[in-house]
Coordinates of C-alpha atoms in Angstrom, one line a residue:
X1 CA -23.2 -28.3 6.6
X2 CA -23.7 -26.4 10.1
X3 CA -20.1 -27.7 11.1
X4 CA -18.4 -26.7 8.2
X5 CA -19.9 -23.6 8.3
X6 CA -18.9 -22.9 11.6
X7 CA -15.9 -23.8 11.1
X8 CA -15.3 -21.0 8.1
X9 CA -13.2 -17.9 9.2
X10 CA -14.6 -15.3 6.8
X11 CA -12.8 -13.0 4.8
X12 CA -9.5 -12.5 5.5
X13 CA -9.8 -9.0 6.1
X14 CA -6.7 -6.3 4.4
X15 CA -6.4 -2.8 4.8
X16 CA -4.5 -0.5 2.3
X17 CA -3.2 2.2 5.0
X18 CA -2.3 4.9 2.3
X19 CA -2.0 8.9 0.9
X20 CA -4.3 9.5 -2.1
X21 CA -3.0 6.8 -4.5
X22 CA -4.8 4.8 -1.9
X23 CA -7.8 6.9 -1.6
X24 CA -9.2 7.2 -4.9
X25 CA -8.2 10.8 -5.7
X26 CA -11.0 12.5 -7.8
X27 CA -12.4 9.5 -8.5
X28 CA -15.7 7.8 -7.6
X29 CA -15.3 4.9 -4.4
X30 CA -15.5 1.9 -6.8
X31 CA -12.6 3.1 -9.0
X32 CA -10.3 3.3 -5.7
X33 CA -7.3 1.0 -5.4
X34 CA -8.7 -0.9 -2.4
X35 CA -11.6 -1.9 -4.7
X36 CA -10.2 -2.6 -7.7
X37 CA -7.6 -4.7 -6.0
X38 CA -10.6 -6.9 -3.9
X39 CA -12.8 -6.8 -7.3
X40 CA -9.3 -9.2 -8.8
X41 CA -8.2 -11.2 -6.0
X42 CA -12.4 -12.1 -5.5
X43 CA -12.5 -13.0 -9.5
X44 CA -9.2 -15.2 -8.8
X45 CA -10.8 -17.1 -6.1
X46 CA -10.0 -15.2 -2.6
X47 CA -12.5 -14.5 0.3
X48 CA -10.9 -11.3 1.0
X49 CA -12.2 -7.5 1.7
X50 CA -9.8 -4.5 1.2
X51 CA -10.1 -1.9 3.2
X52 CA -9.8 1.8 2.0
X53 CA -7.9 3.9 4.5
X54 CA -6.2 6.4 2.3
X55 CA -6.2 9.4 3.0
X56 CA -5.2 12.3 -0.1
X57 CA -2.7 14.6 1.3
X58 CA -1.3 12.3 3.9
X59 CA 3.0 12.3 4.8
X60 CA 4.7 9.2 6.3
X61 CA 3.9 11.0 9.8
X62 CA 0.5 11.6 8.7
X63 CA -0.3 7.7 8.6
X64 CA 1.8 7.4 11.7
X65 CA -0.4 9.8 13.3
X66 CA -3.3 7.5 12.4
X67 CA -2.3 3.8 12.1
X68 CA -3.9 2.7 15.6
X69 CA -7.8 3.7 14.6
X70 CA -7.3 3.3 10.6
X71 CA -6.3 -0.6 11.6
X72 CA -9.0 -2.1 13.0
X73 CA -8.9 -5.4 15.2
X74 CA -9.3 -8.1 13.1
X75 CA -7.4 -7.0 10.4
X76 CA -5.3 -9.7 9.0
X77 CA -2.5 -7.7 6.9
X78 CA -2.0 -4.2 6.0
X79 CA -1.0 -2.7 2.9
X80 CA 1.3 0.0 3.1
X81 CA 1.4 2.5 1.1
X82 CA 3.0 6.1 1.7
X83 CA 6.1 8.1 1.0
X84 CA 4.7 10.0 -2.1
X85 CA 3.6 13.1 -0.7
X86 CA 7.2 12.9 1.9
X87 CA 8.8 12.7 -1.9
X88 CA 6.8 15.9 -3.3
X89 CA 8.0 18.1 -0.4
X90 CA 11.3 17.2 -0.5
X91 CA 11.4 15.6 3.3
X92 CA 14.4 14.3 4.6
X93 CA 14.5 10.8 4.1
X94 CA 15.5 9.6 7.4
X95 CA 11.9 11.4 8.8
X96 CA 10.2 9.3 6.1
X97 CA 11.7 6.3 6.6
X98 CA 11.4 6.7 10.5
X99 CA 7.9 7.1 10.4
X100 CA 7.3 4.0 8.4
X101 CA 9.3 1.8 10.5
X102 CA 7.1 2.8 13.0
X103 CA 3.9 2.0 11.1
X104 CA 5.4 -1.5 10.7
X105 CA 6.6 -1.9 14.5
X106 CA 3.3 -0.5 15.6
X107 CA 1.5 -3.3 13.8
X108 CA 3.7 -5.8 14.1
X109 CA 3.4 -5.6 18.1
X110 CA -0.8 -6.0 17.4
X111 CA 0.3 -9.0 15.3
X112 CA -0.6 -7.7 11.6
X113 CA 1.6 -8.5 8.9
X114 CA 2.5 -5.9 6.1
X115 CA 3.3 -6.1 2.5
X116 CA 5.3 -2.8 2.0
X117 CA 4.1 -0.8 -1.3
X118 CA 7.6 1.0 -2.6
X119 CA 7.8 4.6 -4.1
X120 CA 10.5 6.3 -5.5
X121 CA 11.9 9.8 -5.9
X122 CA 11.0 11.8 -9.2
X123 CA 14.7 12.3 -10.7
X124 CA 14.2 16.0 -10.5
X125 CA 14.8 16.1 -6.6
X126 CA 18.5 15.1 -7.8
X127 CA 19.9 12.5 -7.8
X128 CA 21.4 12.6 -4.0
X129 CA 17.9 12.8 -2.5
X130 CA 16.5 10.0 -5.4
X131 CA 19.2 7.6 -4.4
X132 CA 18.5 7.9 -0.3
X133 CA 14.5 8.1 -0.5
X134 CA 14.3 4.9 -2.9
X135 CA 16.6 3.1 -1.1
X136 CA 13.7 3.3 2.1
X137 CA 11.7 0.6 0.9
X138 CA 14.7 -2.1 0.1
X139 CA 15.9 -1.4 3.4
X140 CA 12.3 -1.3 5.4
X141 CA 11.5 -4.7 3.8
X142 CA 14.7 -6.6 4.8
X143 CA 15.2 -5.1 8.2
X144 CA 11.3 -6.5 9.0
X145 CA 11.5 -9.5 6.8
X146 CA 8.4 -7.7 4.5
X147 CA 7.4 -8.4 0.8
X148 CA 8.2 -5.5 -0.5
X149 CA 6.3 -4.6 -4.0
X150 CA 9.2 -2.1 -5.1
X151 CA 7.1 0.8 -7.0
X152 CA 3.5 1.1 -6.4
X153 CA 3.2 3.2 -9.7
X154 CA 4.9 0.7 -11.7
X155 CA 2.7 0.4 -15.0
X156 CA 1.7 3.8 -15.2
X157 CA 4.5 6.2 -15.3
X158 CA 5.2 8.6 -18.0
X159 CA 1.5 7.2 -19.7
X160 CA -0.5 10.5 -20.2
X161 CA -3.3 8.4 -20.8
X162 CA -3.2 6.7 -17.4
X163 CA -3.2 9.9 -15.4
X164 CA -5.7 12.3 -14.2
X165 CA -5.1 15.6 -16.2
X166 CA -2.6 17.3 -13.5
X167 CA 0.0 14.8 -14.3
X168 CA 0.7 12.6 -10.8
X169 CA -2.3 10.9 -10.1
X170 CA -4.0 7.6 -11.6
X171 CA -7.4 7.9 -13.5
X172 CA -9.6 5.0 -13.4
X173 CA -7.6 2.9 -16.1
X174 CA -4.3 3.9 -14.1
X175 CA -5.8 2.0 -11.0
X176 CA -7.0 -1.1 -12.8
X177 CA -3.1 -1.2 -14.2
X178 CA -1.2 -0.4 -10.9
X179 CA -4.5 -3.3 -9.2
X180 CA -3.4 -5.9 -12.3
X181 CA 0.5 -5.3 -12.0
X182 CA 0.6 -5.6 -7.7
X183 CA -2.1 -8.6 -7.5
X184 CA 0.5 -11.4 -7.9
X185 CA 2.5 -9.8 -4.8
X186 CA -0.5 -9.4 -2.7
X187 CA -1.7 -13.3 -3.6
X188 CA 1.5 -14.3 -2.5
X189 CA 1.0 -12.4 0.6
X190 CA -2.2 -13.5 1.2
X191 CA -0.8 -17.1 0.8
X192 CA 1.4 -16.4 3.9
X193 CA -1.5 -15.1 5.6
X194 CA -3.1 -18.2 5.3
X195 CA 0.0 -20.0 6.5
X196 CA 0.3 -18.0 9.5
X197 CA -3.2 -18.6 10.1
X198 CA -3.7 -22.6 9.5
X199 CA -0.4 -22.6 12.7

């Protein structure tokens, strides 16, 4: 038992580095995505903890600005999710996608694998702007080699019901939905995790 024991590595430990889709906006801690998404991969089996650093508000640049301390040593993959806000202010997509390849080469050189969490443009910004800001992702996740989950708000959009009442962010049952529809991506991440860890 003692050997076995010893021999366990713990959780594998995730962090969702995000904007306030990540965060929980106006919503209580156990209702955040990083919870929700632990509370389905723990029913399905996995020793895992998910990390909440979102933060409401933040750019691309933003979670540049930040990665080092809100990616602890010790974390085994990273989540990434941000873009939306870059989106909402109409940044230019090169900025945006600039600053995320830097998220990714900044934790790639610490070791830390990341599954890339997609957004894409509301079709209002036209659809010049729509077509260069969605095609970030696509292009992030084969120049790095990165699952890429394609729309981190896929599940809830256009469902009144699924929104908080201004319109753009997930209520409670929004979370569980956009936690149920990107758990199969983040198992089969996990599973590679593992991999890379068993080497």
């Amino acid at each position: 038992m003692t050997e076995s024991h010893a021999a366990s590595p713990g959780p594998i430990k995730l962090v969702a580095l995000g904007d306030s889709l990540t965060a929980g906006y106006r919503l209580p801690s156990d209702a955040a995505f990083p919870t929700v998404l632990e509370r389905l991969l723990k029913a399905k089996g996995a020793d895992v903890t998910v990390a909440n650093a979102g933060v409401s508000g933040d750019t691309a640049t933003g979670g540049l600005d930040r990665v080092d301390w809100s990616v602890p040593d010790g974390t085994a993959g990273v989540i990434l999710e941000l873009g939306a806000n870059d989106m909402l202010r109409g940044t230019d997509p090169k900025v945006t996608e600039g600053a995320l390849a830097a998220i990714i080469e900044r934790l790639k050189a610490r070791g830390i694998p990341v599954l890339l969490a997609g957004m894409q443009a509301a079709p209002n910004l036209g659809p010049d702007y729509k077509a260069r800001f969605d095609a970030i992702y696509p292009t992030l996740a084969k120049r790095y080699d990165l699952i890429l989950y394609p729309f981190f708000l896929d599940g809830i959009i256009g469902d009144r019901a699924q929104h908080l009442d201004d319109g753009l962010h997930p209520n409670a049952r929004g979370v569980e939905t956009i936690a149920a529809q990107i758990l199969p991506t983040v198992e089969t991440f996990l599973g590679g995790l593992r991999q890379g860890a068993s080497r």
